Each structure stands twice: as structure tokens, then as C-alpha cells.
Short mmCIF file of C-alpha atoms in Angstrom, two decimals:
data_model
loop_
_atom_site.label_atom_id
_atom_site.label_comp_id
_atom_site.label_asym_id
_atom_site.label_seq_id
_atom_site.Cartn_x
_atom_site.Cartn_y
_atom_site.Cartn_z
CA ASN N 1 -11.20 -23.03 15.90
CA ALA N 2 -13.51 -21.61 18.54
CA GLU N 3 -16.66 -22.43 16.60
CA TYR N 4 -15.67 -26.07 16.03
CA MET N 5 -14.70 -26.50 19.65
CA GLY N 6 -17.84 -24.75 20.86
CA SER N 7 -20.04 -27.30 19.10
CA VAL N 8 -18.09 -30.11 20.79
CA ILE N 9 -18.14 -28.54 24.24
CA HIS N 10 -21.86 -27.95 24.02
CA GLY N 11 -22.49 -31.56 23.02
CA GLU N 12 -23.76 -31.04 19.48
CA GLY N 13 -23.52 -34.69 18.51
CA LEU N 14 -19.78 -35.45 18.40
CA ALA N 15 -18.45 -38.28 20.49
CA SER N 16 -16.21 -37.14 23.33
CA SER N 17 -13.47 -39.43 22.04
CA THR N 18 -13.31 -37.30 18.87
CA LEU N 19 -12.09 -34.26 20.79
CA PRO N 20 -8.37 -35.23 20.83
CA ALA N 21 -8.49 -35.92 17.09
CA MET N 22 -9.97 -32.49 16.40
CA CYS N 23 -7.41 -30.77 18.59
CA ALA N 24 -4.62 -32.55 16.74
CA ILE N 25 -5.99 -31.43 13.39
CA ARG N 26 -6.28 -27.80 14.50
CA VAL N 27 -2.62 -27.58 15.58
CA GLY N 28 -1.36 -29.55 12.60
CA LEU N 29 -0.07 -32.52 14.64
CA LEU N 30 -0.30 -35.86 12.87
CA SER N 31 1.21 -37.60 15.87
CA ARG N 32 1.05 -41.26 16.75
CA ALA N 33 -1.46 -40.39 19.43
CA PHE N 34 -3.78 -39.14 16.73
CA LEU N 35 -3.15 -42.12 14.44
CA SER N 36 -3.73 -44.53 17.27
CA ALA N 37 -7.08 -43.04 18.17
CA SER N 38 -9.91 -45.51 17.83
CA SER N 39 -10.89 -46.00 14.21
CA ALA N 40 -14.50 -45.53 15.19
CA SER N 41 -13.76 -42.07 16.58
CA VAL N 42 -11.87 -41.03 13.45
CA ARG N 43 -14.55 -42.36 11.15
CA GLY N 44 -17.17 -40.56 13.22
CA PHE N 45 -15.37 -37.25 12.82
CA CYS N 46 -14.65 -37.59 9.09
CA ALA N 47 -18.21 -38.60 8.31
CA ALA N 48 -19.76 -35.81 10.35
CA THR N 49 -22.32 -33.81 8.40
CA PRO N 50 -22.13 -29.99 8.35
CA SER N 51 -25.19 -29.81 10.56
CA ARG N 52 -23.25 -31.58 13.28
CA LEU N 53 -20.26 -29.23 12.97
CA PHE N 54 -22.05 -25.94 12.45
CA SER N 55 -25.06 -24.07 13.65
CA THR N 56 -27.74 -24.79 11.01
CA ALA N 57 -28.82 -21.13 11.09
CA ALA N 58 -25.42 -20.14 9.69
CA LEU N 59 -25.57 -22.52 6.73
CA SER N 60 -26.65 -21.84 3.15
CA TYR N 61 -27.70 -24.55 0.71
CA ASP N 62 -27.37 -25.13 -3.01
CA ALA N 63 -30.21 -26.05 -5.37
CA ASP N 64 -29.81 -29.74 -4.55
CA GLY N 65 -30.05 -29.16 -0.81
CA ASN N 66 -26.34 -29.57 -0.11
CA ALA N 67 -25.12 -27.47 2.79
CA ILE N 68 -22.38 -24.93 2.01
CA PRO N 69 -20.25 -24.69 5.17
CA PHE N 70 -17.63 -22.19 3.96
CA LYS N 71 -17.78 -18.72 5.41
CA GLY N 72 -16.75 -15.38 3.97
CA ILE N 73 -18.24 -16.00 0.50
CA LEU N 74 -21.59 -15.39 -1.18
CA SER N 75 -21.59 -18.50 -3.39
CA LYS N 76 -24.80 -20.52 -3.37
CA GLU N 77 -23.77 -23.49 -5.46
CA PHE N 78 -21.29 -26.30 -5.97
CA VAL N 79 -20.15 -27.12 -9.51
CA LYS N 80 -18.44 -30.21 -10.87
CA THR N 81 -16.39 -28.74 -13.72
CA VAL N 82 -13.31 -26.49 -13.62
CA ALA N 83 -14.44 -22.96 -14.55
CA PHE N 84 -12.49 -19.77 -14.03
CA LYS N 85 -14.39 -16.53 -13.45
CA ASN N 86 -13.06 -13.30 -14.98
CA SER N 87 -16.22 -11.29 -15.65
CA TYR N 88 -19.58 -10.34 -14.22
CA GLU N 89 -22.49 -8.15 -15.24
CA GLY N 90 -20.65 -4.88 -14.57
CA ILE N 91 -21.55 -1.76 -12.58
CA PRO N 92 -23.72 0.82 -14.38
CA ILE N 93 -23.04 4.56 -14.41
CA LEU N 94 -25.54 6.83 -12.70
CA ARG N 95 -26.44 9.74 -14.99
CA GLN N 96 -29.37 12.07 -14.29
CA LEU N 97 -28.49 15.17 -16.32
CA LYS N 98 -28.19 14.54 -20.05
CA TYR N 99 -25.70 16.19 -22.42
CA ASP N 100 -28.28 18.73 -23.57
CA GLY N 101 -28.92 19.95 -20.02
CA THR N 102 -32.28 18.19 -19.60
CA LEU N 103 -33.10 15.77 -16.81
CA ALA N 104 -33.55 12.05 -17.35
CA GLU N 105 -37.16 10.94 -17.07
CA GLY N 106 -38.42 10.85 -13.50
CA VAL N 107 -35.40 12.64 -12.00
CA GLU N 108 -36.04 15.48 -9.56
CA VAL N 109 -33.46 18.14 -8.74
CA PRO N 110 -32.37 17.64 -5.12
CA PHE N 111 -31.70 21.34 -4.46
CA SER N 112 -33.23 24.72 -5.22
CA LEU N 113 -32.32 26.72 -8.33
CA ASP N 114 -30.65 29.30 -6.08
CA GLN N 115 -28.45 26.57 -4.62
CA GLY N 116 -27.72 25.37 -8.13
CA VAL N 117 -26.64 28.85 -9.20
CA ASP N 118 -24.35 29.08 -6.15
CA MET N 119 -22.71 25.77 -7.07
CA TYR N 120 -22.27 26.92 -10.66
CA LYS N 121 -20.65 30.16 -9.49
CA THR N 122 -18.24 28.11 -7.36
CA MET N 123 -17.23 26.07 -10.41
CA LEU N 124 -16.65 29.22 -12.47
CA ARG N 125 -14.57 30.84 -9.71
CA LEU N 126 -12.55 27.66 -9.38
CA GLY N 127 -11.69 27.87 -13.06
CA VAL N 128 -10.47 31.45 -12.71
CA TYR N 129 -8.40 30.58 -9.62
CA ASP N 130 -6.78 27.73 -11.54
CA GLN N 131 -5.92 29.82 -14.57
CA ILE N 132 -4.30 32.64 -12.61
CA LEU N 133 -2.43 30.48 -10.11
CA TYR N 134 -1.12 28.27 -12.90
CA ASP N 135 0.13 31.40 -14.70
CA ILE N 136 1.85 32.92 -11.67
CA GLN N 137 3.62 29.61 -11.04
CA ARG N 138 5.03 29.89 -14.54
CA GLN N 139 6.21 33.39 -13.58
CA GLY N 140 8.07 31.97 -10.58
CA ARG N 141 5.89 33.64 -7.97
CA ILE N 142 4.79 30.34 -6.42
CA SER N 143 6.67 27.06 -6.68
CA PHE N 144 3.94 24.58 -7.64
CA TYR N 145 0.28 24.25 -8.58
CA MET N 146 -2.32 21.69 -9.69
CA THR N 147 -5.42 22.65 -11.64
CA ASN N 148 -8.86 21.10 -11.27
CA THR N 149 -10.05 21.60 -14.84
CA GLY N 150 -12.52 18.97 -15.99
CA GLU N 151 -13.36 17.75 -12.49
CA GLU N 152 -15.30 20.76 -11.21
CA ALA N 153 -18.70 19.04 -11.09
CA ALA N 154 -17.30 16.00 -9.29
CA GLN N 155 -15.76 18.24 -6.65
CA VAL N 156 -18.45 20.87 -6.14
CA GLY N 157 -21.32 18.37 -6.43
CA SER N 158 -19.87 16.02 -3.84
CA GLY N 159 -18.71 18.76 -1.48
CA SER N 160 -22.12 20.44 -1.53
CA ALA N 161 -23.86 17.18 -0.59
CA LEU N 162 -21.81 16.83 2.59
CA GLN N 163 -22.30 18.61 5.91
CA SER N 164 -19.85 20.97 7.59
CA GLU N 165 -19.29 18.54 10.47
CA ASP N 166 -18.11 15.75 8.13
CA MET N 167 -14.32 15.33 8.24
CA LEU N 168 -12.52 15.66 4.91
CA PHE N 169 -9.38 13.70 4.05
CA PRO N 170 -8.48 15.14 0.62
CA GLN N 171 -5.80 13.93 -1.77
CA TYR N 172 -4.75 17.13 -3.57
CA ARG N 173 -7.10 17.83 -6.47
CA GLU N 174 -10.13 18.81 -4.42
CA LEU N 175 -10.04 22.61 -4.17
CA GLY N 176 -13.65 22.72 -5.37
CA VAL N 177 -14.69 20.60 -2.38
CA LEU N 178 -12.86 22.96 -0.04
CA LEU N 179 -14.57 26.00 -1.53
CA THR N 180 -17.97 24.48 -0.73
CA ARG N 181 -16.84 24.41 2.92
CA GLY N 182 -16.24 28.16 3.04
CA PHE N 183 -12.51 27.94 2.29
CA THR N 184 -11.74 31.44 1.00
CA LEU N 185 -9.56 32.94 -1.70
CA LYS N 186 -7.36 34.37 1.08
CA ASP N 187 -6.99 30.86 2.54
CA VAL N 188 -5.91 29.55 -0.88
CA LEU N 189 -3.36 32.31 -1.48
CA ASP N 190 -1.90 32.22 2.03
CA GLN N 191 -1.17 28.54 1.54
CA CYS N 192 0.22 28.82 -1.99
CA PHE N 193 2.42 31.78 -1.01
CA SER N 194 3.50 30.13 2.28
CA THR N 195 2.57 33.03 4.54
CA ALA N 196 2.51 33.14 8.33
CA ALA N 197 -1.31 33.37 8.23
CA GLU N 198 -1.58 29.85 6.80
CA PRO N 199 -2.28 27.14 9.43
CA GLY N 200 0.71 25.10 8.26
CA LYS N 201 2.92 28.20 8.62
CA GLY N 202 4.29 27.76 5.11
CA ARG N 203 6.00 24.45 5.79
CA GLN N 204 4.09 22.54 3.12
CA MET N 205 4.41 22.92 -0.63
CA PRO N 206 1.59 24.78 -2.43
CA ILE N 207 -1.93 23.27 -2.68
CA HIS N 208 -1.38 21.21 0.50
CA TYR N 209 -4.29 22.92 2.23
CA THR N 210 -5.53 22.40 5.76
CA SER N 211 -8.15 23.96 8.04
CA LYS N 212 -9.23 22.83 11.46
CA LYS N 213 -12.12 25.32 11.33
CA HIS N 214 -13.47 23.74 8.16
CA ASN N 215 -12.77 20.10 9.18
CA ILE N 216 -10.16 19.67 6.45
CA GLN N 217 -7.30 17.34 7.30
CA THR N 218 -3.91 18.39 5.94
CA ILE N 219 -3.18 17.28 2.38
CA SER N 220 -0.07 15.12 2.05
CA SER N 221 1.87 14.40 -1.13
CA PRO N 222 2.32 10.60 -0.73
CA LEU N 223 -0.64 8.83 -2.31
CA SER N 224 -3.32 7.07 -0.25
CA THR N 225 -1.92 7.86 3.20
CA GLN N 226 -5.17 9.64 4.07
CA ILE N 227 -7.45 6.71 3.18
CA PRO N 228 -6.73 4.52 6.26
CA HIS N 229 -7.05 7.65 8.43
CA ALA N 230 -10.56 8.20 7.08
CA ALA N 231 -11.45 4.56 7.74
CA GLY N 232 -10.34 4.93 11.35
CA ALA N 233 -12.15 8.22 11.86
CA GLY N 234 -15.36 6.76 10.45
CA TYR N 235 -15.05 3.80 12.81
CA ALA N 236 -14.70 6.19 15.75
CA TYR N 237 -17.79 8.10 14.63
CA ARG N 238 -19.87 4.92 14.52
CA ILE N 239 -18.87 3.48 17.88
CA SER N 240 -19.34 6.87 19.55
CA GLY N 241 -22.75 7.41 17.95
CA GLN N 242 -21.83 10.58 16.05
CA LYS N 243 -24.07 11.56 13.15
CA LYS N 244 -21.31 12.42 10.70
CA VAL N 245 -18.98 10.73 8.23
CA ALA N 246 -15.32 10.74 7.33
CA VAL N 247 -14.70 11.35 3.64
CA ALA N 248 -11.59 10.16 1.80
CA TYR N 249 -10.96 11.63 -1.65
CA PHE N 250 -8.47 9.98 -3.99
CA GLY N 251 -7.81 9.22 -7.65
CA GLU N 252 -7.94 5.87 -9.40
CA GLY N 253 -4.14 5.81 -9.44
CA ALA N 254 -4.08 6.04 -5.64
CA ALA N 255 -6.38 3.01 -5.54
CA SER N 256 -3.41 0.94 -6.73
CA GLU N 257 -1.65 1.62 -3.43
CA GLY N 258 -1.85 -0.96 -0.67
CA ASP N 259 -3.24 1.62 1.76
CA PHE N 260 -6.46 1.71 -0.26
CA THR N 261 -7.05 -2.03 -0.02
CA GLY N 262 -6.27 -2.16 3.68
CA ALA N 263 -8.50 0.84 4.38
CA ILE N 264 -11.62 -0.42 2.62
CA ASN N 265 -11.24 -3.87 4.17
CA PHE N 266 -10.86 -2.29 7.61
CA ALA N 267 -13.89 -0.07 7.01
CA ALA N 268 -16.05 -2.90 5.69
CA THR N 269 -15.32 -5.38 8.47
CA LEU N 270 -15.54 -2.85 11.30
CA LYS N 271 -18.42 -0.85 9.77
CA SER N 272 -16.85 2.58 9.51
CA GLN N 273 -19.00 5.61 8.75
CA THR N 274 -16.72 6.51 5.86
CA LEU N 275 -17.30 7.59 2.28
CA PHE N 276 -14.53 6.62 -0.13
CA ILE N 277 -14.83 8.98 -3.09
CA CYS N 278 -12.67 8.05 -6.07
CA ARG N 279 -12.12 10.59 -8.85
CA ASN N 280 -11.48 8.29 -11.78
CA ASN N 281 -10.11 10.93 -14.17
CA GLY N 282 -8.38 8.64 -16.64
CA PHE N 283 -4.74 9.18 -15.66
CA ALA N 284 -2.31 8.55 -12.82
CA ILE N 285 0.00 11.39 -13.85
CA SER N 286 1.02 10.02 -17.28
CA THR N 287 -0.26 6.46 -16.85
CA PRO N 288 -3.66 5.90 -18.51
CA VAL N 289 -6.21 3.66 -16.85
CA HIS N 290 -5.72 0.78 -19.29
CA GLU N 291 -2.15 0.50 -18.05
CA GLN N 292 -3.18 0.75 -14.38
CA TYR N 293 -5.70 -2.10 -14.24
CA ILE N 294 -7.75 -4.39 -16.50
CA GLY N 295 -10.74 -4.89 -14.20
CA ASP N 296 -14.04 -3.00 -14.11
CA GLY N 297 -12.80 0.27 -12.64
CA ILE N 298 -12.67 0.99 -8.92
CA ALA N 299 -16.27 0.54 -7.76
CA VAL N 300 -16.06 -3.23 -8.30
CA ARG N 301 -13.28 -3.39 -5.73
CA GLY N 302 -15.72 -2.06 -3.17
CA VAL N 303 -18.17 -4.82 -4.05
CA ALA N 304 -15.39 -7.41 -3.66
CA PHE N 305 -14.64 -6.15 -0.16
CA GLY N 306 -18.29 -5.93 0.88
CA LEU N 307 -18.87 -2.19 0.58
CA ASP N 308 -21.99 -0.60 -0.82
CA SER N 309 -20.64 0.82 -4.09
CA ILE N 310 -21.86 3.04 -6.89
CA ARG N 311 -20.43 4.43 -10.13
CA VAL N 312 -21.48 7.95 -11.15
CA ASP N 313 -20.98 10.24 -14.13
CA GLY N 314 -18.66 12.68 -12.38
CA ASN N 315 -19.47 15.41 -14.92
CA ASP N 316 -23.15 15.29 -13.93
CA LEU N 317 -23.41 17.57 -10.90
CA ILE N 318 -26.95 16.47 -10.09
CA ALA N 319 -26.10 12.75 -10.12
CA VAL N 320 -22.96 13.38 -8.03
CA TYR N 321 -24.93 15.39 -5.47
CA ASN N 322 -27.68 12.77 -5.21
CA ALA N 323 -25.27 9.85 -4.92
CA VAL N 324 -23.13 11.46 -2.22
CA ARG N 325 -26.09 12.74 -0.24
CA GLN N 326 -27.75 9.33 -0.19
CA ALA N 327 -24.43 7.59 0.53
CA ARG N 328 -23.95 9.86 3.53
CA GLU N 329 -27.42 9.09 4.87
CA ARG N 330 -26.89 5.36 4.29
CA SER N 331 -23.52 5.38 6.03
CA ILE N 332 -24.90 7.09 9.13
CA THR N 333 -28.21 5.23 9.45
CA GLU N 334 -26.75 1.79 8.71
CA GLY N 335 -23.26 2.34 10.11
CA THR N 336 -21.56 1.20 6.94
CA PRO N 337 -18.92 2.51 4.50
CA VAL N 338 -19.73 3.44 0.91
CA LEU N 339 -17.45 3.58 -2.14
CA ILE N 340 -18.35 6.14 -4.82
CA GLU N 341 -16.53 6.13 -8.15
CA LEU N 342 -16.89 9.43 -10.02
CA MET N 343 -16.09 8.98 -13.71
CA THR N 344 -14.54 12.19 -15.02
CA TYR N 345 -11.54 13.45 -16.99
CA ARG N 346 -8.43 15.43 -16.03
CA VAL N 347 -8.34 18.10 -18.75
CA GLY N 348 -5.26 19.93 -17.48
CA HIS N 349 -1.73 18.73 -16.92
CA HIS N 350 -1.21 16.63 -13.82
CA SER N 351 0.61 19.57 -12.25
CA THR N 352 2.96 22.39 -13.20
CA SER N 353 5.69 19.73 -13.24
CA ASP N 354 3.92 17.77 -15.99
CA ASP N 355 3.48 18.11 -19.77
CA ALA N 356 0.40 16.12 -20.77
CA SER N 357 1.11 16.63 -24.48
CA ARG N 358 3.86 14.02 -24.12
CA TYR N 359 1.38 11.20 -23.54
CA ARG N 360 -2.01 12.24 -24.98
CA GLN N 361 -3.44 14.15 -27.92
CA ASP N 362 -4.65 17.71 -27.35
CA GLU N 363 -7.82 16.86 -29.28
CA GLU N 364 -8.77 14.37 -26.59
CA ALA N 365 -8.72 16.98 -23.83
CA LYS N 366 -10.52 19.51 -26.05
CA ALA N 367 -13.33 17.03 -26.66
CA TRP N 368 -13.92 16.76 -22.93
CA MET N 369 -14.29 20.54 -22.72
CA GLU N 370 -17.24 20.63 -25.12
CA GLU N 371 -20.28 22.04 -23.36
CA GLY N 372 -22.26 18.81 -23.12
CA MET N 373 -19.29 16.75 -21.93
CA SER N 374 -17.86 19.29 -19.48
CA GLY N 375 -19.43 19.24 -16.05
CA VAL N 376 -19.45 23.04 -15.99
CA GLY N 377 -20.94 23.36 -19.46
CA ARG N 378 -23.60 20.70 -18.95
CA PHE N 379 -24.83 22.27 -15.73
CA LYS N 380 -24.79 25.69 -17.41
CA ARG N 381 -27.13 24.29 -20.06
CA PHE N 382 -29.44 23.10 -17.30
CA LEU N 383 -29.51 26.51 -15.61
CA VAL N 384 -30.04 28.31 -18.93
CA ASN N 385 -32.91 25.93 -19.73
CA GLN N 386 -34.43 26.85 -16.38
CA GLY N 387 -34.02 30.57 -17.06
CA ALA N 388 -31.69 30.91 -14.06
CA TRP N 389 -28.46 31.86 -15.88
CA SER N 390 -27.05 33.39 -19.06
CA THR N 391 -23.76 33.53 -20.95
CA SER N 392 -23.41 37.24 -20.20
CA GLN N 393 -23.49 36.42 -16.49
CA ASP N 394 -20.68 33.94 -17.12
CA LEU N 395 -18.42 36.65 -18.48
CA GLN N 396 -19.35 39.13 -15.78
CA LEU N 397 -18.58 36.70 -12.95
CA GLN N 398 -15.30 35.58 -14.51
CA GLN N 399 -14.12 39.17 -14.97
CA GLN N 400 -15.13 40.12 -11.45
CA THR N 401 -13.39 37.04 -9.99
CA ARG N 402 -10.24 37.75 -11.96
CA LYS N 403 -10.05 41.27 -10.50
CA GLU N 404 -10.56 39.91 -6.97
CA VAL N 405 -7.84 37.29 -7.38
CA LEU N 406 -5.27 39.73 -8.81
CA ALA N 407 -5.97 42.27 -6.07
CA MET N 408 -5.65 39.63 -3.36
CA ILE N 409 -2.40 38.32 -4.84
CA LYS N 410 -0.97 41.83 -4.77
CA GLU N 411 -1.93 42.20 -1.12
CA VAL N 412 -0.54 38.81 -0.08
CA GLU N 413 2.74 39.32 -1.93
CA SER N 414 3.34 42.82 -0.57
CA LYS N 415 2.05 42.60 3.00
CA GLN N 416 2.13 38.99 4.19
CA LYS N 417 5.41 37.70 5.59
CA ALA N 418 6.51 34.13 6.10
CA ALA N 419 6.30 32.64 9.60
CA SER N 420 9.16 33.37 11.95
CA ILE N 421 12.26 31.20 11.76
CA ASP N 422 11.28 29.59 15.09
CA HIS N 423 8.68 27.56 13.24
CA MET N 424 11.38 25.58 11.49
CA PHE N 425 11.44 23.62 14.76
CA THR N 426 7.88 23.77 16.12
CA ASP N 427 4.66 21.74 15.80
CA VAL N 428 6.17 18.29 15.36
CA TYR N 429 6.70 17.43 19.03
CA ASP N 430 4.71 18.58 22.05
CA GLN N 431 8.00 19.43 23.74
CA LEU N 432 11.09 20.21 21.70
CA PRO N 433 13.52 17.25 22.00
CA TRP N 434 17.18 17.78 22.83
CA ASN N 435 18.44 17.33 19.28
CA LEU N 436 16.13 20.02 17.88
CA GLN N 437 17.02 22.29 20.79
CA GLU N 438 20.68 21.91 19.83
CA GLN N 439 19.94 22.68 16.17
CA GLN N 440 17.86 25.71 17.07
CA ALA N 441 20.60 27.04 19.36
CA ALA N 442 23.22 26.48 16.65
CA LEU N 443 21.17 28.44 14.11
CA GLN N 444 20.57 31.25 16.58
CA ALA N 445 24.30 31.48 17.31
CA HIS N 446 25.14 31.47 13.62
CA LEU N 447 22.68 34.28 12.83
CA GLU N 448 23.82 36.23 15.90
CA LYS N 449 27.27 36.30 14.34
CA HIS N 450 26.50 36.30 10.60
CA GLY N 451 22.89 37.53 10.37
CA GLY N 452 23.95 40.51 8.31
CA GLU N 453 24.98 38.19 5.48
CA PHE N 454 21.40 36.97 4.96
CA ASP N 455 18.26 38.72 3.78
CA CYS N 456 15.73 37.62 6.39
CA SER N 457 13.24 40.39 5.66
CA MET N 458 10.65 37.90 4.35
CA TYR N 459 10.23 36.38 7.84
CA GLU N 460 8.27 37.66 10.81
CA SER N 461 10.51 38.70 13.68
CA SER N 462 10.55 36.85 16.99
CA LYS N 463 12.46 36.92 20.28
CA GLY N 464 14.52 33.91 19.27
CA PHE N 465 15.20 35.21 15.77
CA PRO N 466 15.09 39.06 15.74
CA VAL N 467 14.93 39.85 12.04
CA GLU N 468 15.32 43.61 12.66
CA LYS N 469 18.68 42.98 14.28
CA TYR N 470 19.88 40.99 11.27
CA ALA N 471 18.70 43.79 8.98
CA ALA N 472 20.69 46.37 11.01
CA MET N 473 23.77 44.14 10.82
CA ARG N 474 23.25 43.92 7.05
CA LYS N 475 23.29 47.75 6.72
CA HIS N 476 26.62 47.98 8.50
#
């Protein structure tokens, strides 16, 4: 390779007659020309010490002074017996807020009590949003929903530690992160009800949020597709000197996809300013973690690929906030990616299409909702201990939020229409290709003739698809 040949070209001790032999080895040619090379030349090459083949500055040495010439590993020793490695010391779990709501010794809160109260309010509101939207899906008013129950602290703690300029690449269970960005209840409902006011114009299934204003990349159903995107964005930020990070959120199940492995290797080797935040919530839909992998979680995979990695109690909002804030600073100042594994638990069903009672005991989920275990409950204990919150305030905020959500749902359902039919064809190509032009024209011609047979009142009217005209045809 280039390094071997460079040492020859620059005269680092190898006889010039050895050069043909080395070239033959590199291209895999055991030709007669190689075999007929002078025995002295061959012996000189084979007996060459590492210091003659490599720059001595690049070498490491074992305890006996033997040079270790192999690159891409951290090993510092040779051994003489066959020994297989399947364990190591393990990665600890960062916890700074104990079950009783008191801080671990020496830990300082990284934000003000007012900020803490705001984060707690966000977690409570998130719970109310989840409950109501799950219920209206069961009523058939929206087609799909995923709750965030049990993971509120992991979401709100991490989202609050980021900056508004950081680019988010969510998976799908990160509504709490979005709320910390200023994503509003109206934004949530417009997306779930597929209204024209939603940036995606209703062409995505519910909970697939997006917002250019809030630096939120569009959520996509296929697992892990967003992780390589975040690695590439973080690389662009580093080489252009931007003081921000790309942030990929994903679950431990998504880490089984090949996109995850490729993304973290890309980010590590090219030094992307990217945070990889894994919500290890115990399940990939119905598959528990012990059936997904037998290694030491997800954080160890970061270590294997050369990423700074940390494992955090995802139900400890203070630890999550501290870890993500410091990871962000580290990524920007050192130009390096960081993997953060947030250990938490998915209390709810995977989605409205799932029945978790088929594969786990209800008692297990209930145990995770106990006040000390739950991220919401544990942080509430902290705020109560500080005199900053009370149970009566809990009830008041939940009741107020419920009224706001129900009122907004009523408004969205009654006043917001779906995007015009034109948008069945827009926003994929810069210029509409001929085949889509043909399909659009065919649909226009069909509705021009048979529009009265369809109820198009849910759509906004447009020049290409005049809904009022179809309604008049329907009356006649």
C-alpha cells in the first residue's frame, strides 16, 4: 500500500532490489519473476523489522518491547495462548436524581427551578396530549397514534439541553423533544388530522411531524433511515465550521438495522458533529431486548466504532439534560460524534395498532409508573422537595390542558380542510414530469365529468380542482 511504498521510495532502509518483490506481494502475483528474485533480496524483505517498514512514531509496543505494527486496533499486547473475548468491564449508568427525588452527592442542578418547572409542565402536557389523541384514534377520528408514556424525561430532558439551531432527525416517539422546540398543540393536531395547514399537506400518516421553522426533519416510518442523514449533516457542520450539531433519535430496535452501523462508522471516521441518541425502552414493538441482542446494550457499539459513548438513566431528567448538554459541547469543540443510550421503558402500547398485553404482563408496566421509577414522578418529587410544585398544581394543569386540547380538536375538525387535490402530485419533483402530468390531467377530466358523484367538500378548492363546481354537480 501507499505507506509501504512510501518507506521504500524515501529510502528507509530497504534494498532497491526488494521493490519488485513488494509490488508482487501487493497485487497477489506469485509469478516466476518474483520467485526468481535474488534470495538475498527476499530474505532481506522477510526479515525486515517493523521499524524499517513503518514510521516509528506510529508504532505501539507491548510490555516486552515488541513493536505492534497493526493499525485500527487499540491492543497493546501479544499473547501466546488461544483466548476468545466475549466480555469487558461494562458501561455504567449515569444517575444523578435518586428515586426519592433527592440529588446524588455532589450533583448540581444544571438549570434554574423555573426552567425545571417549565420542563415538568411540558411532560404533564405531553401525557394529556397522548391520552386524548389515543382515545380519538379509537373513535375513528384519526387513523393512527403513538404514545410517549414512560419516556417523557428522556425526551424533554434531551430536547431542553439542545439549541434551536441544532437539526433534529427524529424517529417517531419524540413528541416531547418537539414540544421543547416550540412545536405547538395546533402543529400536532394539524398533522394528525392531515389538514392543509400542516407542512406535509396531509400526505403523511399521523405523528410523522415536520417543521422547517423548528429545524425538525420529517419523520419517516422505515426504521433508521434518518440516522445516516444525521451523520452526513453533522459532517457538513464540522467542515463548514458551524457551531451546531445534528441529532438522530432512534430506539434500540432501530439499532439492529444496517443503517445504524453504517452511520456511526461514517460519523466516527469523518468526525461528524452528530449526537446519536438511543431510547432503549425495552421493546422493538413486541420483541424484548433479550431477543434483539445479547451484548451490553447499545452504548458499547459506539465504543467499538470509536465514538465517545455514555449510558444514562433515561428516567432521570437531570442526568439526561447534563449528558446531552455536555455531549453537545464536546461534539462541537472537538468535532466528534457522541452516542448516548437513554435507558427507559415504553409503558404504553407500541402504537394504536399494537396490543402489548399479548407479550408482557400489565404488572410490569404498572411498576414502571410508580412515582420513583417514572421520569415524571421522580422529577415531581424533586420539585416538591424544593418547594416549587404541588400535587394540586398537577391536577390544575392537567384539567386546563385537557380543555385546551378538546377545544382545539373541535376547531381543527370543523374549520380546517385538507389540502387541495393538486397536492396529490406536487412537492416530489421540482418540475412535474410527463407521467404525473398525464395522471393529473386524467383525474381532472374524470372529475370534470363525474365530480358530482364524489364528496370533495373536505378539500380546499383550487383552479385545477374546483371543489365548488363538483358540489354543484352533486346537487343536480
